[in-house]
Amino acid sequence: PLIYKLFDGRQGLTDAVINYELQQLIEQQAACMKRHGRFKRILIEGALAGIELARNDEVMMSLLLHSSVDHLPALLLDSSQPAHAMTLGLWKPYFDRAREAGELATNISDDDLMEWLMSIQYLFLMREEVDLGRIRELLEIFVAPVFNAPRR
């Protein structure tokens, strides 16, 4: 169909819709993150909000579940993709503030933070059988302490 030619094929159209939906979700996620003061809470609650919002977005979940499995990680984790730029735009001010406040190790780059955070969110987004309470527990145990590692 003609529409595919405008978006470099079916996958290009799917990517464009995912990016549009992601922008809408990020706006909602940002509102949730503003309610928390310390980086650990922002990290945990922001990640949970992202997972919950995406899980509740039928269009986004349908697109994610029907996109090619090998393409999804690249779309979400590749720093040259719009999804990475949008997500970094959401998180970077919190990373910067946390570093200034000594709540985030200064030796962890933004790109490393984004790769780790997006990977965790992607993993739990695709594991719908894991409820948000359990995800919160796992984030408390494993993720937050890593980002709060002492400076080296």
Short mmCIF file of N, CA and C in Angstrom, two decimals:
data_model
loop_
_atom_site.label_atom_id
_atom_site.label_comp_id
_atom_site.label_asym_id
_atom_site.label_seq_id
_atom_site.Cartn_x
_atom_site.Cartn_y
_atom_site.Cartn_z
N PRO A 1 0.81 -1.21 0.00
CA PRO A 1 0.00 0.00 0.00
C PRO A 1 0.85 1.27 0.00
N LEU A 2 0.27 2.33 -0.47
CA LEU A 2 0.95 3.61 -0.59
C LEU A 2 1.47 4.10 0.77
N ILE A 3 0.72 3.91 1.82
CA ILE A 3 1.13 4.42 3.14
C ILE A 3 2.48 3.86 3.56
N TYR A 4 2.78 2.62 3.19
CA TYR A 4 4.08 2.01 3.55
C TYR A 4 5.24 2.73 2.87
N LYS A 5 5.00 3.25 1.67
CA LYS A 5 6.05 3.97 0.94
C LYS A 5 6.42 5.26 1.66
N LEU A 6 5.47 5.87 2.33
CA LEU A 6 5.74 7.10 3.08
C LEU A 6 6.59 6.84 4.32
N PHE A 7 6.56 5.62 4.84
CA PHE A 7 7.25 5.30 6.09
C PHE A 7 8.30 4.21 5.93
N ASP A 8 8.81 4.02 4.72
CA ASP A 8 9.83 3.01 4.48
C ASP A 8 9.36 1.62 4.89
N GLY A 9 8.17 1.27 4.45
CA GLY A 9 7.63 -0.07 4.69
C GLY A 9 6.78 -0.17 5.94
N ARG A 10 6.31 -1.39 6.15
CA ARG A 10 5.42 -1.66 7.29
C ARG A 10 6.11 -1.39 8.62
N GLN A 11 7.38 -1.82 8.75
CA GLN A 11 8.09 -1.62 10.01
C GLN A 11 8.31 -0.13 10.28
N GLY A 12 8.57 0.64 9.24
CA GLY A 12 8.74 2.09 9.40
C GLY A 12 7.46 2.74 9.91
N LEU A 13 6.32 2.32 9.37
CA LEU A 13 5.04 2.84 9.85
C LEU A 13 4.82 2.43 11.30
N THR A 14 5.11 1.19 11.62
CA THR A 14 4.97 0.71 13.00
C THR A 14 5.86 1.53 13.93
N ASP A 15 7.10 1.77 13.55
CA ASP A 15 8.03 2.56 14.36
C ASP A 15 7.48 3.97 14.59
N ALA A 16 6.93 4.58 13.55
CA ALA A 16 6.39 5.94 13.67
C ALA A 16 5.23 5.97 14.66
N VAL A 17 4.37 4.98 14.62
CA VAL A 17 3.24 4.93 15.55
C VAL A 17 3.74 4.66 16.97
N ILE A 18 4.71 3.76 17.13
CA ILE A 18 5.28 3.50 18.46
C ILE A 18 5.88 4.78 19.02
N ASN A 19 6.62 5.53 18.21
CA ASN A 19 7.22 6.79 18.68
C ASN A 19 6.17 7.80 19.08
N TYR A 20 5.08 7.87 18.31
CA TYR A 20 3.98 8.78 18.66
C TYR A 20 3.35 8.37 19.99
N GLU A 21 3.05 7.09 20.13
CA GLU A 21 2.45 6.60 21.37
C GLU A 21 3.40 6.80 22.55
N LEU A 22 4.69 6.56 22.32
CA LEU A 22 5.69 6.72 23.37
C LEU A 22 5.73 8.16 23.86
N GLN A 23 5.64 9.12 22.96
CA GLN A 23 5.63 10.53 23.36
C GLN A 23 4.45 10.83 24.28
N GLN A 24 3.29 10.27 23.96
CA GLN A 24 2.10 10.47 24.81
C GLN A 24 2.32 9.85 26.19
N LEU A 25 2.91 8.67 26.23
CA LEU A 25 3.17 7.99 27.50
C LEU A 25 4.20 8.74 28.33
N ILE A 26 5.23 9.28 27.68
CA ILE A 26 6.27 10.01 28.40
C ILE A 26 5.70 11.24 29.07
N GLU A 27 4.78 11.91 28.43
CA GLU A 27 4.14 13.08 29.05
C GLU A 27 3.41 12.69 30.33
N GLN A 28 2.73 11.56 30.31
CA GLN A 28 2.03 11.08 31.50
C GLN A 28 3.03 10.61 32.57
N GLN A 29 4.08 9.95 32.12
CA GLN A 29 5.11 9.46 33.04
C GLN A 29 5.80 10.64 33.73
N ALA A 30 6.05 11.70 33.00
CA ALA A 30 6.70 12.89 33.57
C ALA A 30 5.87 13.47 34.71
N ALA A 31 4.57 13.49 34.54
CA ALA A 31 3.70 14.01 35.59
C ALA A 31 3.82 13.17 36.86
N CYS A 32 3.93 11.88 36.71
CA CYS A 32 4.09 10.98 37.86
C CYS A 32 5.44 11.21 38.55
N MET A 33 6.49 11.36 37.76
CA MET A 33 7.83 11.49 38.32
C MET A 33 8.00 12.77 39.11
N LYS A 34 7.28 13.82 38.75
CA LYS A 34 7.40 15.11 39.44
C LYS A 34 6.93 15.03 40.89
N ARG A 35 6.17 14.01 41.21
CA ARG A 35 5.62 13.88 42.57
C ARG A 35 6.63 13.35 43.59
N HIS A 36 7.80 12.94 43.13
CA HIS A 36 8.77 12.32 44.02
C HIS A 36 10.03 13.16 44.09
N GLY A 37 10.64 13.24 45.27
CA GLY A 37 11.77 14.12 45.48
C GLY A 37 13.13 13.48 45.32
N ARG A 38 13.35 12.36 45.97
CA ARG A 38 14.66 11.72 45.94
C ARG A 38 14.79 10.84 44.71
N PHE A 39 16.02 10.72 44.23
CA PHE A 39 16.26 9.99 43.00
C PHE A 39 15.81 8.53 43.08
N LYS A 40 16.05 7.87 44.19
CA LYS A 40 15.65 6.48 44.31
C LYS A 40 14.15 6.33 44.06
N ARG A 41 13.34 7.21 44.65
CA ARG A 41 11.88 7.14 44.46
C ARG A 41 11.52 7.50 43.02
N ILE A 42 12.18 8.52 42.47
CA ILE A 42 11.90 8.91 41.08
C ILE A 42 12.22 7.75 40.15
N LEU A 43 13.36 7.11 40.39
CA LEU A 43 13.77 5.98 39.55
C LEU A 43 12.75 4.86 39.60
N ILE A 44 12.38 4.46 40.79
CA ILE A 44 11.45 3.33 40.95
C ILE A 44 10.05 3.69 40.47
N GLU A 45 9.53 4.79 40.94
CA GLU A 45 8.16 5.16 40.57
C GLU A 45 8.06 5.57 39.10
N GLY A 46 9.11 6.19 38.57
CA GLY A 46 9.11 6.54 37.15
C GLY A 46 9.13 5.31 36.26
N ALA A 47 9.97 4.34 36.62
CA ALA A 47 10.01 3.09 35.85
C ALA A 47 8.67 2.36 35.94
N LEU A 48 8.11 2.29 37.14
CA LEU A 48 6.82 1.63 37.30
C LEU A 48 5.72 2.33 36.51
N ALA A 49 5.73 3.65 36.55
CA ALA A 49 4.73 4.41 35.79
C ALA A 49 4.85 4.13 34.31
N GLY A 50 6.08 4.09 33.80
CA GLY A 50 6.29 3.79 32.39
C GLY A 50 5.75 2.42 32.00
N ILE A 51 6.01 1.44 32.85
CA ILE A 51 5.53 0.08 32.58
C ILE A 51 4.02 0.03 32.64
N GLU A 52 3.45 0.61 33.69
CA GLU A 52 1.99 0.57 33.86
C GLU A 52 1.28 1.32 32.73
N LEU A 53 1.77 2.50 32.40
CA LEU A 53 1.14 3.27 31.33
C LEU A 53 1.19 2.52 30.00
N ALA A 54 2.33 1.94 29.70
CA ALA A 54 2.45 1.19 28.43
C ALA A 54 1.57 -0.05 28.44
N ARG A 55 1.53 -0.75 29.57
CA ARG A 55 0.68 -1.94 29.65
C ARG A 55 -0.80 -1.59 29.46
N ASN A 56 -1.19 -0.43 29.90
CA ASN A 56 -2.59 -0.01 29.80
C ASN A 56 -2.92 0.65 28.47
N ASP A 57 -1.94 0.85 27.63
CA ASP A 57 -2.14 1.46 26.32
C ASP A 57 -2.28 0.33 25.29
N GLU A 58 -3.50 0.06 24.89
CA GLU A 58 -3.77 -1.06 23.99
C GLU A 58 -3.03 -0.93 22.66
N VAL A 59 -2.96 0.28 22.14
CA VAL A 59 -2.28 0.48 20.87
C VAL A 59 -0.79 0.17 21.02
N MET A 60 -0.18 0.71 22.06
CA MET A 60 1.25 0.48 22.28
C MET A 60 1.54 -1.01 22.47
N MET A 61 0.77 -1.67 23.30
CA MET A 61 1.03 -3.09 23.56
C MET A 61 0.84 -3.93 22.30
N SER A 62 -0.18 -3.61 21.53
CA SER A 62 -0.40 -4.35 20.29
C SER A 62 0.79 -4.16 19.35
N LEU A 63 1.26 -2.93 19.23
CA LEU A 63 2.40 -2.66 18.36
C LEU A 63 3.66 -3.36 18.86
N LEU A 64 3.90 -3.30 20.15
CA LEU A 64 5.09 -3.94 20.71
C LEU A 64 5.05 -5.44 20.54
N LEU A 65 3.90 -6.02 20.79
CA LEU A 65 3.78 -7.47 20.71
C LEU A 65 3.82 -7.98 19.27
N HIS A 66 3.45 -7.13 18.31
CA HIS A 66 3.41 -7.57 16.92
C HIS A 66 4.58 -7.05 16.09
N SER A 67 5.46 -6.29 16.72
CA SER A 67 6.66 -5.83 16.03
C SER A 67 7.66 -6.98 16.02
N SER A 68 8.59 -6.95 15.10
CA SER A 68 9.56 -8.05 15.06
C SER A 68 10.41 -8.03 16.32
N VAL A 69 10.62 -9.19 16.88
CA VAL A 69 11.30 -9.31 18.17
C VAL A 69 12.72 -8.78 18.11
N ASP A 70 13.41 -9.01 17.02
CA ASP A 70 14.79 -8.53 16.94
C ASP A 70 14.87 -7.02 16.69
N HIS A 71 13.80 -6.43 16.23
CA HIS A 71 13.79 -5.00 15.95
C HIS A 71 13.46 -4.15 17.19
N LEU A 72 12.65 -4.68 18.07
CA LEU A 72 12.21 -3.91 19.23
C LEU A 72 13.35 -3.41 20.11
N PRO A 73 14.28 -4.25 20.52
CA PRO A 73 15.37 -3.72 21.35
C PRO A 73 16.12 -2.58 20.67
N ALA A 74 16.36 -2.69 19.38
CA ALA A 74 17.05 -1.62 18.66
C ALA A 74 16.23 -0.33 18.69
N LEU A 75 14.95 -0.46 18.47
CA LEU A 75 14.08 0.72 18.47
C LEU A 75 14.10 1.42 19.83
N LEU A 76 14.05 0.64 20.89
CA LEU A 76 13.96 1.21 22.23
C LEU A 76 15.30 1.55 22.87
N LEU A 77 16.37 0.87 22.47
CA LEU A 77 17.64 1.01 23.17
C LEU A 77 18.73 1.71 22.37
N ASP A 78 18.59 1.81 21.08
CA ASP A 78 19.61 2.43 20.23
C ASP A 78 19.60 3.94 20.43
N SER A 79 20.75 4.48 20.81
CA SER A 79 20.83 5.91 21.12
C SER A 79 20.59 6.81 19.91
N SER A 80 20.60 6.25 18.70
CA SER A 80 20.34 7.06 17.52
C SER A 80 18.85 7.12 17.16
N GLN A 81 18.02 6.39 17.91
CA GLN A 81 16.59 6.32 17.61
C GLN A 81 15.80 7.40 18.36
N PRO A 82 14.70 7.88 17.79
CA PRO A 82 13.87 8.89 18.47
C PRO A 82 13.38 8.45 19.85
N ALA A 83 13.08 7.18 20.02
CA ALA A 83 12.59 6.70 21.32
C ALA A 83 13.63 6.94 22.41
N HIS A 84 14.89 6.73 22.09
CA HIS A 84 15.96 6.97 23.06
C HIS A 84 16.04 8.45 23.41
N ALA A 85 15.99 9.31 22.39
CA ALA A 85 16.06 10.75 22.63
C ALA A 85 14.89 11.24 23.48
N MET A 86 13.69 10.74 23.19
CA MET A 86 12.52 11.15 23.98
C MET A 86 12.67 10.71 25.43
N THR A 87 13.11 9.48 25.61
CA THR A 87 13.22 8.95 26.97
C THR A 87 14.36 9.63 27.72
N LEU A 88 15.47 9.88 27.05
CA LEU A 88 16.57 10.60 27.69
C LEU A 88 16.12 12.01 28.08
N GLY A 89 15.32 12.64 27.24
CA GLY A 89 14.79 13.96 27.57
C GLY A 89 13.97 13.95 28.85
N LEU A 90 13.28 12.87 29.10
CA LEU A 90 12.51 12.71 30.34
C LEU A 90 13.43 12.54 31.54
N TRP A 91 14.42 11.66 31.41
CA TRP A 91 15.22 11.25 32.56
C TRP A 91 16.43 12.13 32.85
N LYS A 92 17.04 12.76 31.85
CA LYS A 92 18.29 13.49 32.04
C LYS A 92 18.24 14.54 33.14
N PRO A 93 17.21 15.36 33.24
CA PRO A 93 17.20 16.34 34.33
C PRO A 93 17.26 15.67 35.72
N TYR A 94 16.64 14.52 35.85
CA TYR A 94 16.68 13.79 37.12
C TYR A 94 18.07 13.19 37.36
N PHE A 95 18.71 12.70 36.31
CA PHE A 95 20.08 12.19 36.44
C PHE A 95 21.01 13.32 36.90
N ASP A 96 20.90 14.46 36.24
CA ASP A 96 21.77 15.59 36.57
C ASP A 96 21.58 16.05 38.01
N ARG A 97 20.32 16.20 38.42
CA ARG A 97 20.04 16.61 39.80
C ARG A 97 20.56 15.59 40.80
N ALA A 98 20.37 14.31 40.50
CA ALA A 98 20.82 13.25 41.41
C ALA A 98 22.34 13.25 41.54
N ARG A 99 23.05 13.49 40.45
CA ARG A 99 24.51 13.56 40.53
C ARG A 99 24.94 14.74 41.40
N GLU A 100 24.31 15.89 41.18
CA GLU A 100 24.64 17.08 41.97
C GLU A 100 24.37 16.86 43.45
N ALA A 101 23.32 16.12 43.77
CA ALA A 101 22.94 15.87 45.16
C ALA A 101 23.70 14.69 45.78
N GLY A 102 24.55 14.04 44.99
CA GLY A 102 25.29 12.89 45.49
C GLY A 102 24.44 11.63 45.60
N GLU A 103 23.29 11.62 44.94
CA GLU A 103 22.41 10.45 44.97
C GLU A 103 22.67 9.48 43.83
N LEU A 104 23.52 9.87 42.91
CA LEU A 104 23.82 9.04 41.75
C LEU A 104 25.31 9.10 41.50
N ALA A 105 25.92 7.93 41.35
CA ALA A 105 27.35 7.87 41.09
C ALA A 105 27.69 8.66 39.83
N THR A 106 28.74 9.43 39.90
CA THR A 106 29.13 10.29 38.78
C THR A 106 29.82 9.52 37.66
N ASN A 107 30.25 8.30 37.93
CA ASN A 107 30.96 7.52 36.92
C ASN A 107 30.03 6.72 36.01
N ILE A 108 28.73 6.88 36.16
CA ILE A 108 27.76 6.19 35.31
C ILE A 108 27.26 7.19 34.28
N SER A 109 27.47 6.89 33.01
CA SER A 109 27.07 7.82 31.95
C SER A 109 25.56 7.79 31.73
N ASP A 110 25.06 8.85 31.13
CA ASP A 110 23.63 8.90 30.79
C ASP A 110 23.26 7.76 29.84
N ASP A 111 24.13 7.48 28.88
CA ASP A 111 23.84 6.40 27.93
C ASP A 111 23.77 5.05 28.64
N ASP A 112 24.68 4.81 29.58
CA ASP A 112 24.63 3.56 30.34
C ASP A 112 23.37 3.49 31.20
N LEU A 113 23.03 4.60 31.83
CA LEU A 113 21.80 4.66 32.63
C LEU A 113 20.58 4.35 31.77
N MET A 114 20.52 4.97 30.60
CA MET A 114 19.36 4.78 29.73
C MET A 114 19.29 3.33 29.22
N GLU A 115 20.42 2.77 28.86
CA GLU A 115 20.40 1.39 28.38
C GLU A 115 19.90 0.45 29.47
N TRP A 116 20.38 0.64 30.68
CA TRP A 116 19.97 -0.21 31.80
C TRP A 116 18.49 -0.01 32.12
N LEU A 117 18.08 1.24 32.25
CA LEU A 117 16.71 1.54 32.62
C LEU A 117 15.72 1.09 31.56
N MET A 118 16.02 1.37 30.30
CA MET A 118 15.13 0.95 29.21
C MET A 118 15.08 -0.57 29.11
N SER A 119 16.19 -1.23 29.35
CA SER A 119 16.21 -2.70 29.31
C SER A 119 15.32 -3.28 30.40
N ILE A 120 15.40 -2.71 31.59
CA ILE A 120 14.57 -3.18 32.71
C ILE A 120 13.09 -2.94 32.39
N GLN A 121 12.78 -1.75 31.91
CA GLN A 121 11.38 -1.45 31.59
C GLN A 121 10.88 -2.36 30.47
N TYR A 122 11.69 -2.57 29.45
CA TYR A 122 11.31 -3.44 28.34
C TYR A 122 11.06 -4.85 28.83
N LEU A 123 11.95 -5.35 29.66
CA LEU A 123 11.81 -6.71 30.20
C LEU A 123 10.47 -6.88 30.92
N PHE A 124 10.17 -5.96 31.83
CA PHE A 124 8.94 -6.10 32.61
C PHE A 124 7.70 -5.72 31.82
N LEU A 125 7.86 -4.91 30.82
CA LEU A 125 6.72 -4.59 29.95
C LEU A 125 6.27 -5.84 29.22
N MET A 126 7.22 -6.63 28.78
CA MET A 126 6.89 -7.84 28.03
C MET A 126 6.49 -9.00 28.94
N ARG A 127 6.76 -8.90 30.23
CA ARG A 127 6.39 -9.96 31.17
C ARG A 127 5.13 -9.54 31.92
N GLU A 128 4.01 -9.58 31.23
CA GLU A 128 2.74 -9.12 31.79
C GLU A 128 2.28 -9.92 33.01
N GLU A 129 2.81 -11.13 33.18
CA GLU A 129 2.41 -11.95 34.33
C GLU A 129 3.01 -11.44 35.65
N VAL A 130 3.99 -10.56 35.56
CA VAL A 130 4.61 -10.01 36.77
C VAL A 130 3.87 -8.73 37.14
N ASP A 131 3.25 -8.69 38.32
CA ASP A 131 2.47 -7.51 38.69
C ASP A 131 3.37 -6.37 39.17
N LEU A 132 2.80 -5.19 39.23
CA LEU A 132 3.57 -3.99 39.57
C LEU A 132 4.16 -4.05 40.98
N GLY A 133 3.47 -4.70 41.91
CA GLY A 133 4.00 -4.85 43.26
C GLY A 133 5.31 -5.62 43.26
N ARG A 134 5.34 -6.71 42.50
CA ARG A 134 6.56 -7.53 42.43
C ARG A 134 7.66 -6.76 41.71
N ILE A 135 7.31 -6.02 40.67
CA ILE A 135 8.31 -5.22 39.96
C ILE A 135 8.90 -4.20 40.92
N ARG A 136 8.06 -3.55 41.71
CA ARG A 136 8.55 -2.56 42.69
C ARG A 136 9.55 -3.23 43.64
N GLU A 137 9.21 -4.40 44.14
CA GLU A 137 10.12 -5.12 45.04
C GLU A 137 11.47 -5.37 44.37
N LEU A 138 11.44 -5.85 43.14
CA LEU A 138 12.68 -6.14 42.44
C LEU A 138 13.50 -4.88 42.15
N LEU A 139 12.83 -3.81 41.82
CA LEU A 139 13.54 -2.55 41.61
C LEU A 139 14.18 -2.06 42.90
N GLU A 140 13.47 -2.19 44.00
CA GLU A 140 14.02 -1.79 45.32
C GLU A 140 15.26 -2.61 45.65
N ILE A 141 15.21 -3.90 45.38
CA ILE A 141 16.31 -4.79 45.74
C ILE A 141 17.51 -4.63 44.83
N PHE A 142 17.29 -4.58 43.51
CA PHE A 142 18.39 -4.69 42.58
C PHE A 142 18.76 -3.42 41.83
N VAL A 143 17.80 -2.65 41.40
CA VAL A 143 18.11 -1.55 40.51
C VAL A 143 18.55 -0.30 41.26
N ALA A 144 17.78 0.14 42.21
CA ALA A 144 18.10 1.38 42.91
C ALA A 144 19.49 1.34 43.56
N PRO A 145 19.88 0.25 44.21
CA PRO A 145 21.22 0.24 44.82
C PRO A 145 22.37 0.38 43.81
N VAL A 146 22.18 -0.13 42.61
CA VAL A 146 23.23 -0.02 41.60
C VAL A 146 23.48 1.45 41.24
N PHE A 147 22.41 2.20 41.05
CA PHE A 147 22.57 3.60 40.68
C PHE A 147 23.07 4.44 41.84
N ASN A 148 22.89 3.98 43.04
CA ASN A 148 23.37 4.70 44.21
C ASN A 148 24.75 4.24 44.65
N ALA A 149 25.45 3.54 43.76
CA ALA A 149 26.78 3.02 44.09
C ALA A 149 27.72 4.14 44.47
N PRO A 150 28.66 3.86 45.38
CA PRO A 150 29.61 4.91 45.78
C PRO A 150 30.47 5.36 44.59
N ARG A 151 30.90 6.57 44.64
CA ARG A 151 31.75 7.11 43.57
C ARG A 151 33.09 6.41 43.58
N ARG A 152 33.63 6.24 42.37
CA ARG A 152 34.95 5.59 42.27
C ARG A 152 35.96 6.54 41.70
#
